Amino acid sequence: MEDLAEFARLLDILGNRNRRRIIGLLRQKPCFVTEISETLMISPKAVIDHLQLMEREEILSCQMDDRRRKYYYLANDILVDVTLHSLQSAMIGHDETGKNAENERTRQAVVMLAKMVQAHDQLVAHLEQLNHDIDTKLADLARNHNDLFRSERELSVAVALSHEPLAPDELREVTGCTPDELEPVLAEFVKRGIVSRTKNRITLRGIHADQSQ
């Protein structure tokens, strides 16, 4: 029973597509939160939630680098082997009508799968173009807007907040900044009207106004 419960728990973890994508990325190399967020196009807050869940389950672990940034790696990989056993003996006695009905259901399922795959491919193509556009815009900001972003740290804070409003501790987790490093950036951004700040949330002005209310 314990083995069955453990298997069910792992299936529950793997049942989330983004957690599977994060595990797949971390199989390639350890990553910071921002790397995961930008590579997989998942909001930093959602990435943190997934990472913390899998860290509690001892699937992931983390370490600090020399800049006190936290990066995550696979502590225990998950490999699930699913074997399909033939149920041919159960089909003995089915008449031709039953076989035809089963064949039709199979055909419809395959057609539906093909449509889903085609839709997926179209979304991936659009996502790749969007990723390219984002990379181009980030490069443009870094190269041509020194008057707006005076350091790489300021740019990383702006990118993190472009996904959604974040609490101060979430923003520190995402950017890898210490409180002493982050506070001057936020104070400057508030002064220049780039962000608005409440006790519990930091919001990019003009983007997430509805969410901050």
One Martini backbone bead per residue (centre of mass of N, CA, C, O) as a GRO file, in nm:
protein
  213
    1MET     BB    1   0.055   0.064  -0.019
    2GLU     BB    2   0.297   0.258  -0.011
    3ASP     BB    3   0.371   0.235  -0.310
    4LEU     BB    4   0.100   0.340  -0.416
    5ALA     BB    5   0.109   0.617  -0.279
    6GLU     BB    6   0.372   0.710  -0.410
    7PHE     BB    7   0.274   0.690  -0.703
    8ALA     BB    8   0.037   0.889  -0.673
    9ARG     BB    9   0.211   1.132  -0.591
   10LEU     BB   10   0.385   1.145  -0.850
   11LEU     BB   11   0.148   1.177  -1.048
   12ASP     BB   12   0.056   1.447  -0.930
   13ILE     BB   13   0.310   1.601  -1.000
   14LEU     BB   14   0.312   1.516  -1.317
   15GLY     BB   15   0.022   1.638  -1.391
   16ASN     BB   16   0.191   1.893  -1.432
   17ARG     BB   17   0.326   2.043  -1.699
   18ASN     BB   18   0.525   2.253  -1.571
   19ARG     BB   19   0.674   2.049  -1.396
   20ARG     BB   20   0.779   1.881  -1.631
   21ARG     BB   21   0.937   2.114  -1.764
   22ILE     BB   22   1.125   2.172  -1.528
   23ILE     BB   23   1.253   1.894  -1.510
   24GLY     BB   24   1.364   1.893  -1.800
   25LEU     BB   25   1.549   2.141  -1.761
   26LEU     BB   26   1.711   2.025  -1.506
   27ARG     BB   27   1.844   1.791  -1.664
   28GLN     BB   28   2.048   1.985  -1.812
   29LYS     BB   29   2.045   2.213  -1.570
   30PRO     BB   30   2.096   2.438  -1.356
   31CYS     BB   31   1.864   2.695  -1.219
   32PHE     BB   32   1.718   2.982  -1.212
   33VAL     BB   33   1.426   3.136  -1.192
   34THR     BB   34   1.463   3.322  -1.440
   35GLU     BB   35   1.539   3.100  -1.640
   36ILE     BB   36   1.278   2.940  -1.620
   37SER     BB   37   1.079   3.166  -1.687
   38GLU     BB   38   1.205   3.250  -1.969
   39THR     BB   39   1.215   2.967  -2.109
   40LEU     BB   40   0.894   2.877  -2.029
   41MET     BB   41   0.690   3.107  -1.980
   42ILE     BB   42   0.673   3.158  -1.661
   43SER     BB   43   0.589   3.283  -1.389
   44PRO     BB   44   0.773   3.341  -1.115
   45LYS     BB   45   0.563   3.259  -0.902
   46ALA     BB   46   0.496   2.981  -1.024
   47VAL     BB   47   0.780   2.870  -1.010
   48ILE     BB   48   0.812   2.885  -0.705
   49ASP     BB   49   0.581   2.696  -0.633
   50HIS     BB   50   0.692   2.446  -0.780
   51LEU     BB   51   0.969   2.434  -0.639
   52GLN     BB   52   0.868   2.407  -0.347
   53LEU     BB   53   0.714   2.146  -0.383
   54MET     BB   54   0.961   1.974  -0.495
   55GLU     BB   55   1.136   2.025  -0.246
   56ARG     BB   56   0.952   1.889  -0.036
   57GLU     BB   57   0.970   1.609  -0.216
   58GLU     BB   58   1.283   1.574  -0.298
   59ILE     BB   59   1.343   1.646  -0.607
   60LEU     BB   60   1.467   1.912  -0.516
   61SER     BB   61   1.738   2.145  -0.503
   62CYS     BB   62   1.962   2.394  -0.346
   63GLN     BB   63   2.185   2.677  -0.417
   64MET     BB   64   2.445   2.903  -0.361
   65ASP     BB   65   2.615   3.144  -0.489
   66ASP     BB   66   2.851   3.403  -0.478
   67ARG     BB   67   2.575   3.601  -0.517
   68ARG     BB   68   2.327   3.469  -0.362
   69ARG     BB   69   2.204   3.278  -0.568
   70LYS     BB   70   1.941   3.066  -0.644
   71TYR     BB   71   1.976   2.722  -0.739
   72TYR     BB   72   1.841   2.450  -0.925
   73TYR     BB   73   1.816   2.086  -0.878
   74LEU     BB   74   1.831   1.752  -0.915
   75ALA     BB   75   1.797   1.508  -0.663
   76ASN     BB   76   1.538   1.341  -0.787
   77ASP     BB   77   1.439   1.156  -1.023
   78ILE     BB   78   1.167   1.079  -1.259
   79LEU     BB   79   1.061   0.741  -1.336
   80VAL     BB   80   0.808   0.615  -1.556
   81ASP     BB   81   0.672   0.284  -1.597
   82VAL     BB   82   0.447   0.197  -1.856
   83THR     BB   83   0.240  -0.091  -1.893
   84LEU     BB   84   0.074  -0.256  -2.155
   85HIS     BB   85  -0.174  -0.489  -2.137
   86SER     BB   86  -0.320  -0.729  -2.290
   87LEU     BB   87  -0.691  -0.769  -2.377
   88GLN     BB   88  -0.763  -0.988  -2.589
   89SER     BB   89  -0.926  -1.201  -2.424
   90ALA     BB   90  -1.170  -0.999  -2.375
   91MET     BB   91  -1.261  -1.004  -2.693
   92ILE     BB   92  -1.380  -1.260  -2.679
   93GLY     BB   93  -1.705  -1.262  -2.837
   94HIS     BB   94  -1.706  -1.033  -3.009
   95ASP     BB   95  -1.867  -0.877  -3.235
   96GLU     BB   96  -1.858  -0.698  -3.525
   97THR     BB   97  -2.005  -0.450  -3.414
   98GLY     BB   98  -1.815  -0.397  -3.179
   99LYS     BB   99  -1.560  -0.357  -3.352
  100ASN     BB  100  -1.663  -0.117  -3.516
  101ALA     BB  101  -1.711   0.071  -3.277
  102GLU     BB  102  -1.417   0.067  -3.179
  103ASN     BB  103  -1.291   0.173  -3.441
  104GLU     BB  104  -1.440   0.445  -3.438
  105ARG     BB  105  -1.331   0.548  -3.169
  106THR     BB  106  -1.037   0.539  -3.255
  107ARG     BB  107  -1.055   0.727  -3.496
  108GLN     BB  108  -1.158   0.975  -3.336
  109ALA     BB  109  -0.916   0.990  -3.143
  110VAL     BB  110  -0.701   1.036  -3.363
  111VAL     BB  111  -0.820   1.293  -3.482
  112MET     BB  112  -0.810   1.457  -3.221
  113LEU     BB  113  -0.506   1.432  -3.180
  114ALA     BB  114  -0.423   1.570  -3.444
  115LYS     BB  115  -0.552   1.844  -3.376
  116MET     BB  116  -0.388   1.894  -3.118
  117VAL     BB  117  -0.108   1.885  -3.248
  118GLN     BB  118  -0.153   2.118  -3.447
  119ALA     BB  119  -0.218   2.330  -3.231
  120HIS     BB  120   0.048   2.302  -3.083
  121ASP     BB  121   0.237   2.381  -3.319
  122GLN     BB  122   0.121   2.666  -3.351
  123LEU     BB  123   0.186   2.764  -3.065
  124VAL     BB  124   0.491   2.719  -3.079
  125ALA     BB  125   0.544   2.913  -3.312
  126HIS     BB  126   0.436   3.164  -3.165
  127LEU     BB  127   0.623   3.139  -2.917
  128GLU     BB  128   0.892   3.165  -3.067
  129GLN     BB  129   0.834   3.449  -3.174
  130LEU     BB  130   0.789   3.580  -2.898
  131ASN     BB  131   1.066   3.517  -2.783
  132HIS     BB  132   1.218   3.678  -2.995
  133ASP     BB  133   1.085   3.953  -2.934
  134ILE     BB  134   1.177   3.965  -2.640
  135ASP     BB  135   1.482   3.949  -2.688
  136THR     BB  136   1.492   4.204  -2.864
  137LYS     BB  137   1.381   4.401  -2.650
  138LEU     BB  138   1.593   4.352  -2.433
  139ALA     BB  139   1.834   4.435  -2.604
  140ASP     BB  140   1.731   4.722  -2.655
  141LEU     BB  141   1.718   4.814  -2.362
  142ALA     BB  142   2.018   4.755  -2.289
  143ARG     BB  143   2.140   4.941  -2.532
  144ASN     BB  144   1.920   5.218  -2.554
  145HIS     BB  145   1.828   5.250  -2.216
  146ASN     BB  146   2.023   5.391  -1.995
  147ASP     BB  147   1.821   5.607  -1.881
  148LEU     BB  148   1.636   5.377  -1.749
  149PHE     BB  149   1.861   5.143  -1.733
  150ARG     BB  150   2.156   5.135  -1.523
  151SER     BB  151   2.124   4.817  -1.490
  152GLU     BB  152   2.088   4.481  -1.474
  153ARG     BB  153   1.914   4.486  -1.218
  154GLU     BB  154   1.689   4.670  -1.320
  155LEU     BB  155   1.605   4.490  -1.557
  156SER     BB  156   1.532   4.234  -1.388
  157VAL     BB  157   1.305   4.370  -1.228
  158ALA     BB  158   1.126   4.453  -1.469
  159VAL     BB  159   1.086   4.167  -1.585
  160ALA     BB  160   0.956   4.037  -1.337
  161LEU     BB  161   0.710   4.253  -1.325
  162SER     BB  162   0.583   4.188  -1.612
  163HIS     BB  163   0.416   3.940  -1.523
  164GLU     BB  164   0.371   4.037  -1.208
  165PRO     BB  165   0.295   4.097  -0.910
  166LEU     BB  166   0.515   4.138  -0.618
  167ALA     BB  167   0.661   4.049  -0.352
  168PRO     BB  168   0.952   4.118  -0.206
  169ASP     BB  169   1.040   3.817  -0.160
  170GLU     BB  170   0.979   3.728  -0.453
  171LEU     BB  171   1.173   3.926  -0.594
  172ARG     BB  172   1.429   3.821  -0.459
  173GLU     BB  173   1.405   3.530  -0.563
  174VAL     BB  174   1.404   3.594  -0.871
  175THR     BB  175   1.672   3.794  -0.881
  176GLY     BB  176   1.886   3.753  -0.630
  177CYS     BB  177   1.844   3.977  -0.433
  178THR     BB  178   1.911   4.170  -0.188
  179PRO     BB  179   1.781   4.402   0.012
  180ASP     BB  180   2.018   4.609  -0.040
  181GLU     BB  181   1.986   4.588  -0.357
  182LEU     BB  182   1.670   4.637  -0.402
  183GLU     BB  183   1.582   4.906  -0.261
  184PRO     BB  184   1.716   5.118  -0.453
  185VAL     BB  185   1.561   5.032  -0.706
  186LEU     BB  186   1.273   5.082  -0.600
  187ALA     BB  187   1.306   5.377  -0.521
  188GLU     BB  188   1.374   5.471  -0.810
  189PHE     BB  189   1.115   5.363  -0.949
  190VAL     BB  190   0.916   5.529  -0.785
  191LYS     BB  191   1.035   5.810  -0.854
  192ARG     BB  192   0.998   5.743  -1.185
  193GLY     BB  193   0.716   5.576  -1.225
  194ILE     BB  194   0.744   5.254  -1.275
  195VAL     BB  195   0.640   5.196  -0.982
  196SER     BB  196   0.429   5.053  -0.740
  197ARG     BB  197   0.379   5.062  -0.370
  198THR     BB  198   0.313   4.839  -0.121
  199LYS     BB  199   0.337   4.637   0.142
  200ASN     BB  200   0.275   4.355  -0.057
  201ARG     BB  201   0.326   4.519  -0.341
  202ILE     BB  202   0.473   4.516  -0.674
  203THR     BB  203   0.408   4.742  -0.953
  204LEU     BB  204   0.372   4.786  -1.282
  205ARG     BB  205   0.302   5.058  -1.441
  206GLY     BB  206   0.028   5.011  -1.671
  207ILE     BB  207  -0.015   4.678  -1.639
  208HIS     BB  208  -0.124   4.592  -1.313
  209ALA     BB  209  -0.356   4.768  -1.190
  210ASP     BB  210  -0.590   4.567  -1.132
  211GLN     BB  211  -0.424   4.363  -0.944
  212SER     BB  212  -0.345   4.587  -0.711
  213GLN     BB  213  -0.656   4.630  -0.596
   0.00000   0.00000   0.00000
